[in-house]
PDB file of C-alpha atoms in Angstrom:
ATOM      1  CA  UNK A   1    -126.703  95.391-104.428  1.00  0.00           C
ATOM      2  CA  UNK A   2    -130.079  93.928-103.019  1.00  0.00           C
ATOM      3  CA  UNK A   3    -132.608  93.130-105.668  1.00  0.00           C
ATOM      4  CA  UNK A   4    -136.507  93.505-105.082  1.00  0.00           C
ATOM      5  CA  UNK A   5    -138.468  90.395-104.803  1.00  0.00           C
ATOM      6  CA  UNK A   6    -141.115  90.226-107.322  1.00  0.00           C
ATOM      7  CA  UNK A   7    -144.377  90.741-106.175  1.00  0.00           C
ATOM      8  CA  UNK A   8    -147.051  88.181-107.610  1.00  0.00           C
ATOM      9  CA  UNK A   9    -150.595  88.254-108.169  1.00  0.00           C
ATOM     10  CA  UNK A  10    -151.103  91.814-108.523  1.00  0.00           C
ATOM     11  CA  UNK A  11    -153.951  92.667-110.866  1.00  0.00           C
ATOM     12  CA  UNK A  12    -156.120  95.412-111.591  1.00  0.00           C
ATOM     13  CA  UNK A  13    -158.951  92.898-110.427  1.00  0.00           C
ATOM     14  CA  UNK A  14    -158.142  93.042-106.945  1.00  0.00           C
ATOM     15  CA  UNK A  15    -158.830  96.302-104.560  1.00  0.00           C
ATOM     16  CA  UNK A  16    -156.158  98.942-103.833  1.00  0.00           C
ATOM     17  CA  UNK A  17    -155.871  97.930-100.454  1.00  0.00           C
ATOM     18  CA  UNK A  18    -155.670  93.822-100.927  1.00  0.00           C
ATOM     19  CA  UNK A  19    -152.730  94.847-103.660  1.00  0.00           C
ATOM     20  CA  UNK A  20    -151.072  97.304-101.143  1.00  0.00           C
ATOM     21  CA  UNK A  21    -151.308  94.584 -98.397  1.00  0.00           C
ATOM     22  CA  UNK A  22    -149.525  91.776-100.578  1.00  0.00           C
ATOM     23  CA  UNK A  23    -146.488  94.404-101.124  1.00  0.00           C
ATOM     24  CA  UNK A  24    -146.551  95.426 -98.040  1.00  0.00           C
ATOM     25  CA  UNK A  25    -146.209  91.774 -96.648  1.00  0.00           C
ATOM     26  CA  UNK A  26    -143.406  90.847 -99.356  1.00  0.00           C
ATOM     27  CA  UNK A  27    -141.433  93.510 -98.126  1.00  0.00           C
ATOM     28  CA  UNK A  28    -142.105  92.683 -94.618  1.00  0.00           C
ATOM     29  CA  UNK A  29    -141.035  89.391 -95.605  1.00  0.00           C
ATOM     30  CA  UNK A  30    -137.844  90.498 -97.539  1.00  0.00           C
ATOM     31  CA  UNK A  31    -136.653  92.708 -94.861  1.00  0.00           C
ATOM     32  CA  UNK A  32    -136.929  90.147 -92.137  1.00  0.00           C
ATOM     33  CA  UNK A  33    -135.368  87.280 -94.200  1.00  0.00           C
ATOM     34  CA  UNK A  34    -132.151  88.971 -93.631  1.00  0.00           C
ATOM     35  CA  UNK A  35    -132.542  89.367 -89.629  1.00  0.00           C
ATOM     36  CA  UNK A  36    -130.363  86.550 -88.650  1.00  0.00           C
ATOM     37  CA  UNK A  37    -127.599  87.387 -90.833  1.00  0.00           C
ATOM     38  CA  UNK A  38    -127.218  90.778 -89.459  1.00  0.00           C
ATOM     39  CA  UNK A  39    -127.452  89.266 -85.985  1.00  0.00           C
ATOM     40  CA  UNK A  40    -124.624  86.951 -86.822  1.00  0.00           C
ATOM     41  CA  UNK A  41    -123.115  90.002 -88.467  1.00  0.00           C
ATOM     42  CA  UNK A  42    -119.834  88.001 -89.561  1.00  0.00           C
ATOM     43  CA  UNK A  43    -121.408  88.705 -93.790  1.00  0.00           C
ATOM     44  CA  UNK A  44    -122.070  92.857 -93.581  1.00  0.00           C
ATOM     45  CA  UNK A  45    -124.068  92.128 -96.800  1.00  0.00           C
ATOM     46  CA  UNK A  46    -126.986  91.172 -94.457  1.00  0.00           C
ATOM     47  CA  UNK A  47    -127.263  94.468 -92.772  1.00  0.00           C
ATOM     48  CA  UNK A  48    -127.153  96.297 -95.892  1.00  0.00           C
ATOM     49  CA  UNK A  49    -130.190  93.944 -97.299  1.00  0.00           C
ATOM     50  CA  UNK A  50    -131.968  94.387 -94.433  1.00  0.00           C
ATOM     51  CA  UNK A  51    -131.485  98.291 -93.978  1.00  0.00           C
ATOM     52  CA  UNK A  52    -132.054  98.527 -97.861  1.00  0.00           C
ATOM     53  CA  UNK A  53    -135.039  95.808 -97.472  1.00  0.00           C
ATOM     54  CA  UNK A  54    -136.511  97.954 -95.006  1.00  0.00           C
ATOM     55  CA  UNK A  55    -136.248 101.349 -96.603  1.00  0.00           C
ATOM     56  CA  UNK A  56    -138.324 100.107-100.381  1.00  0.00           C
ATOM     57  CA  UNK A  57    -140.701  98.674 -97.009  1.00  0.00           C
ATOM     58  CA  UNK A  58    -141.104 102.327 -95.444  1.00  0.00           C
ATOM     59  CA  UNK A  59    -141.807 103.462 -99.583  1.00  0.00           C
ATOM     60  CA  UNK A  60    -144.365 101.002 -99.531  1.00  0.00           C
ATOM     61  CA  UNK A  61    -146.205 101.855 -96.979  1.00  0.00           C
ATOM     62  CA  UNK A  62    -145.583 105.746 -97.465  1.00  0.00           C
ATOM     63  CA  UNK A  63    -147.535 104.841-101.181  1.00  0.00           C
ATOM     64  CA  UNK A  64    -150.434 102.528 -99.285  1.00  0.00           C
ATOM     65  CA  UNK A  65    -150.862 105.191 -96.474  1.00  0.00           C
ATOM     66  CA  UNK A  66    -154.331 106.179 -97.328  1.00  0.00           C
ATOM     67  CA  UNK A  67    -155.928 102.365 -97.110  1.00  0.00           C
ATOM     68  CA  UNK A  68    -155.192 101.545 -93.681  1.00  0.00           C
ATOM     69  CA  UNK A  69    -156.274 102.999 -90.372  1.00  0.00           C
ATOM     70  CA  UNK A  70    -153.844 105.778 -89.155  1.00  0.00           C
ATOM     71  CA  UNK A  71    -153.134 104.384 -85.800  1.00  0.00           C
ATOM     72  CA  UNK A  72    -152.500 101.024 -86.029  1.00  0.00           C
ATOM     73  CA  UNK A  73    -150.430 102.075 -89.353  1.00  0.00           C
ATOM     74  CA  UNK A  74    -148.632 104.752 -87.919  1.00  0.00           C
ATOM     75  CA  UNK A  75    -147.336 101.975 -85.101  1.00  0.00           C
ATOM     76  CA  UNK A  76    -145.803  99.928 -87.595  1.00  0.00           C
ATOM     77  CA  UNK A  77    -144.619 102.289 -89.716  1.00  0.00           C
ATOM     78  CA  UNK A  78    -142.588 104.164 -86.855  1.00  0.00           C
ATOM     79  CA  UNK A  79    -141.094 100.519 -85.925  1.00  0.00           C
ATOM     80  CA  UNK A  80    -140.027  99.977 -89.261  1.00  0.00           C
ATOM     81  CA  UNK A  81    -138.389 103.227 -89.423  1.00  0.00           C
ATOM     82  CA  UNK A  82    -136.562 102.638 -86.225  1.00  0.00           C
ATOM     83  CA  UNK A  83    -135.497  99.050 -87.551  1.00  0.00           C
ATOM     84  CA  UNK A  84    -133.632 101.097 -90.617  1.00  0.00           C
ATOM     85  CA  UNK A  85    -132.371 104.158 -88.207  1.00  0.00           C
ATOM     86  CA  UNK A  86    -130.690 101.945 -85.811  1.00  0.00           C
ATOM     87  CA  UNK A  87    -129.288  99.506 -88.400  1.00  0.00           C
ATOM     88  CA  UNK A  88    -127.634 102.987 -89.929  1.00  0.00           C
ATOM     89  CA  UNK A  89    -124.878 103.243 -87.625  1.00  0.00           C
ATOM     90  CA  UNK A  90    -123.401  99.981 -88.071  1.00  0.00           C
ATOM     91  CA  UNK A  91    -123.855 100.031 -92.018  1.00  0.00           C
ATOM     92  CA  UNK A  92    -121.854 103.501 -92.062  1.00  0.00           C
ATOM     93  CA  UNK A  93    -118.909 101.650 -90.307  1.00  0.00           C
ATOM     94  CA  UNK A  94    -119.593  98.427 -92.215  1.00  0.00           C
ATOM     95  CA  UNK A  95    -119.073 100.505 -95.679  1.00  0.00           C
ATOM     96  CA  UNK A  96    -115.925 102.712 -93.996  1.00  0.00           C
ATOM     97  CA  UNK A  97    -114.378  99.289 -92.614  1.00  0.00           C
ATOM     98  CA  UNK A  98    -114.531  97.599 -95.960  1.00  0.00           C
ATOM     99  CA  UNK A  99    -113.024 100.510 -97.906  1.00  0.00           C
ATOM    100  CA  UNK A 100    -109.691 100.499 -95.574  1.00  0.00           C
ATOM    101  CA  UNK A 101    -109.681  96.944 -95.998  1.00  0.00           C
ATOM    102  CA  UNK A 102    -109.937  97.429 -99.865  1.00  0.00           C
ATOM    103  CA  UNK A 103    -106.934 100.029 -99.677  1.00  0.00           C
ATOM    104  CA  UNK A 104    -104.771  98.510 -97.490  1.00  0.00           C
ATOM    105  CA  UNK A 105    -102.572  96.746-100.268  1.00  0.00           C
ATOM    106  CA  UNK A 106    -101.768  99.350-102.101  1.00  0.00           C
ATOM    107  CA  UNK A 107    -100.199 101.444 -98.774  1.00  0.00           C
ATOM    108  CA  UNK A 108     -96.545 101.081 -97.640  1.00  0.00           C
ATOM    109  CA  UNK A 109     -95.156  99.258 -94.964  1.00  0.00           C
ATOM    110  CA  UNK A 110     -95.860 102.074 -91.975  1.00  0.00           C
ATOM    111  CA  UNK A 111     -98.847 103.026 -93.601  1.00  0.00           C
ATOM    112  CA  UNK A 112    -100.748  99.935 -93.418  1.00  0.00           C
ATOM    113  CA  UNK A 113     -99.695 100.086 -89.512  1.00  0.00           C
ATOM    114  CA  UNK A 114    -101.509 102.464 -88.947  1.00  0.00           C
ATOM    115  CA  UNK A 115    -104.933 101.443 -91.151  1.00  0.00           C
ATOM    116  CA  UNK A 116    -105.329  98.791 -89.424  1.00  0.00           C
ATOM    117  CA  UNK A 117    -104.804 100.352 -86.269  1.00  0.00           C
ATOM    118  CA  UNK A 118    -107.856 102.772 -87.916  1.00  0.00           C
ATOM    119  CA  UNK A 119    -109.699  99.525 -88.346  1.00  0.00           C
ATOM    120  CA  UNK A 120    -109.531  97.366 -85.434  1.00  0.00           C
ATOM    121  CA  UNK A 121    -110.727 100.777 -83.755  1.00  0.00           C
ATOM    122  CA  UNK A 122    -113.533 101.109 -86.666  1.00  0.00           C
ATOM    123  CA  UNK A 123    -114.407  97.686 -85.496  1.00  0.00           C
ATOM    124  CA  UNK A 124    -114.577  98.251 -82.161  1.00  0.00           C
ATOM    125  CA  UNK A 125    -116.841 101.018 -82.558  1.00  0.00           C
ATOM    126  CA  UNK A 126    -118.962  98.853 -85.189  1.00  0.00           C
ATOM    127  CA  UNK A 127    -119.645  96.514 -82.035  1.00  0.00           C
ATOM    128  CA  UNK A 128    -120.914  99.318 -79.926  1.00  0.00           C
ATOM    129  CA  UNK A 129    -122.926 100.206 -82.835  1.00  0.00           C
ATOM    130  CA  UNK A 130    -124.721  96.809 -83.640  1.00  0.00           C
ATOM    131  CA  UNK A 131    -125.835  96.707 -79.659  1.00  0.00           C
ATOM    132  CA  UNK A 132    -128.744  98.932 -79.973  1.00  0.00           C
ATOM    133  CA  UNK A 133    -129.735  97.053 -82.958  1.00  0.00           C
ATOM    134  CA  UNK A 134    -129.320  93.650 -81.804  1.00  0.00           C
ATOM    135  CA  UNK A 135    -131.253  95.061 -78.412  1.00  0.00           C
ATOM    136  CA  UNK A 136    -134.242  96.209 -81.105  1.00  0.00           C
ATOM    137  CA  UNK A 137    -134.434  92.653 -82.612  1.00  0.00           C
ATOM    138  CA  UNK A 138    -134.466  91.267 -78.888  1.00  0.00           C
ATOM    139  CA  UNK A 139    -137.143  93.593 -77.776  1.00  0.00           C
ATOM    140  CA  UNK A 140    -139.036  93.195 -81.390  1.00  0.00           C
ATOM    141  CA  UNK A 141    -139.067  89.781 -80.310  1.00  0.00           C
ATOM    142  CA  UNK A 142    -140.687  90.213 -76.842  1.00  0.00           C
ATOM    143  CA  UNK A 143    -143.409  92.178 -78.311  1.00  0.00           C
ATOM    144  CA  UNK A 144    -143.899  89.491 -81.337  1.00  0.00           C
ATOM    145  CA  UNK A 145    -143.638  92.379 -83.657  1.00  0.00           C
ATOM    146  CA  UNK A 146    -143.672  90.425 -86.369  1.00  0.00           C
ATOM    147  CA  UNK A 147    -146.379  88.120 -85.814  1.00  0.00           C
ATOM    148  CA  UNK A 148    -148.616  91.391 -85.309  1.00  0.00           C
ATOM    149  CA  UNK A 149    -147.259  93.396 -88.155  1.00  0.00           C
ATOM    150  CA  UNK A 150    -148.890  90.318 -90.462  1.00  0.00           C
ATOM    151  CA  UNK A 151    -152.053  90.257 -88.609  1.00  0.00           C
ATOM    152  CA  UNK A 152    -152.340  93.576 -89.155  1.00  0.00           C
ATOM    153  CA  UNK A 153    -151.007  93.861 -93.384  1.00  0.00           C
ATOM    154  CA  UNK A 154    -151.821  90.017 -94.324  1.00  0.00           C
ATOM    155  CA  UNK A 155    -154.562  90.059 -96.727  1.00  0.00           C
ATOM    156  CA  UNK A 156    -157.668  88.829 -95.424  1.00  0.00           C
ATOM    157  CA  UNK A 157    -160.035  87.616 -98.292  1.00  0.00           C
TER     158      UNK A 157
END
């Protein structure tokens, strides 16, 4: 299970929007800390961090809504929830994969066949899956998505 980073140097001192900014970017942060994990994607804990990482992101900045300007907000909010829609597929099959692998002892002879014949297919289909999202991290990339989502959330005082 993923744990929340702790978010410092929140006070009642500072404004709404510099405390929503500093979660905002610690999530940011979080969720992108796992990005070249799930691009290697030989450790399926990294995709579920991520995709997990992503979604308290998307709470975030559901909660912090009101402090920003809509447009630029609503442009990074819709990225972010693309990042955790396309990394969805490839968890599903992740989880499925890893619960046939779990099982597999405990099956006879013929029936262990054909598991694994269920999940070198499973795995097949979890590489079509993780194309669109390694395509997303390629085209995030281009745009230097990250680099603007911080100019945009990083708190300016």
């Amino acid at each position: 299970m993923s744990t929340a980073i702790e978010i410092k140097d929140i006070s009642p001192e500072k404004t709404l929007e510099t405390c929503a900014r500093q979660i905002i970017v610690g999530y940011f942060r979080e969720m992108m800390s796992h990005k070249t994990g799930a691009i290697d994607g030989t450790d399926i804990k990294f995709v579920h961090d991520m995709r997990v990482a992503s979604r308290r992101l998307r709470a975030a900045m559901d909660n912090f809504a009101d402090c920003f300007e809509k447009e630029p907000f609503k442009k990074h909010y819709k990225q972010v929830r693309t990042i955790t829609r396309t990394m969805g597929a490839g968890r599903d099959l992740d989880v499925l994969i890893a619960r046939f692998q779990r099982e597999l002892q405990s099956l006879s002879g013929t029936e262990q066949d054909d598991i694994q014949g269920l999940i070198e297919q499973l795995q097949h289909e979890r590489e079509e899956a993780r194309k669109p999202m390694l395509n997303l991290f390629t085209e995030l990339d281009a745009r230097d998505f990250g680099a603007q989502f911080l100019t945009f959330f990083e708190v300016n005082e």
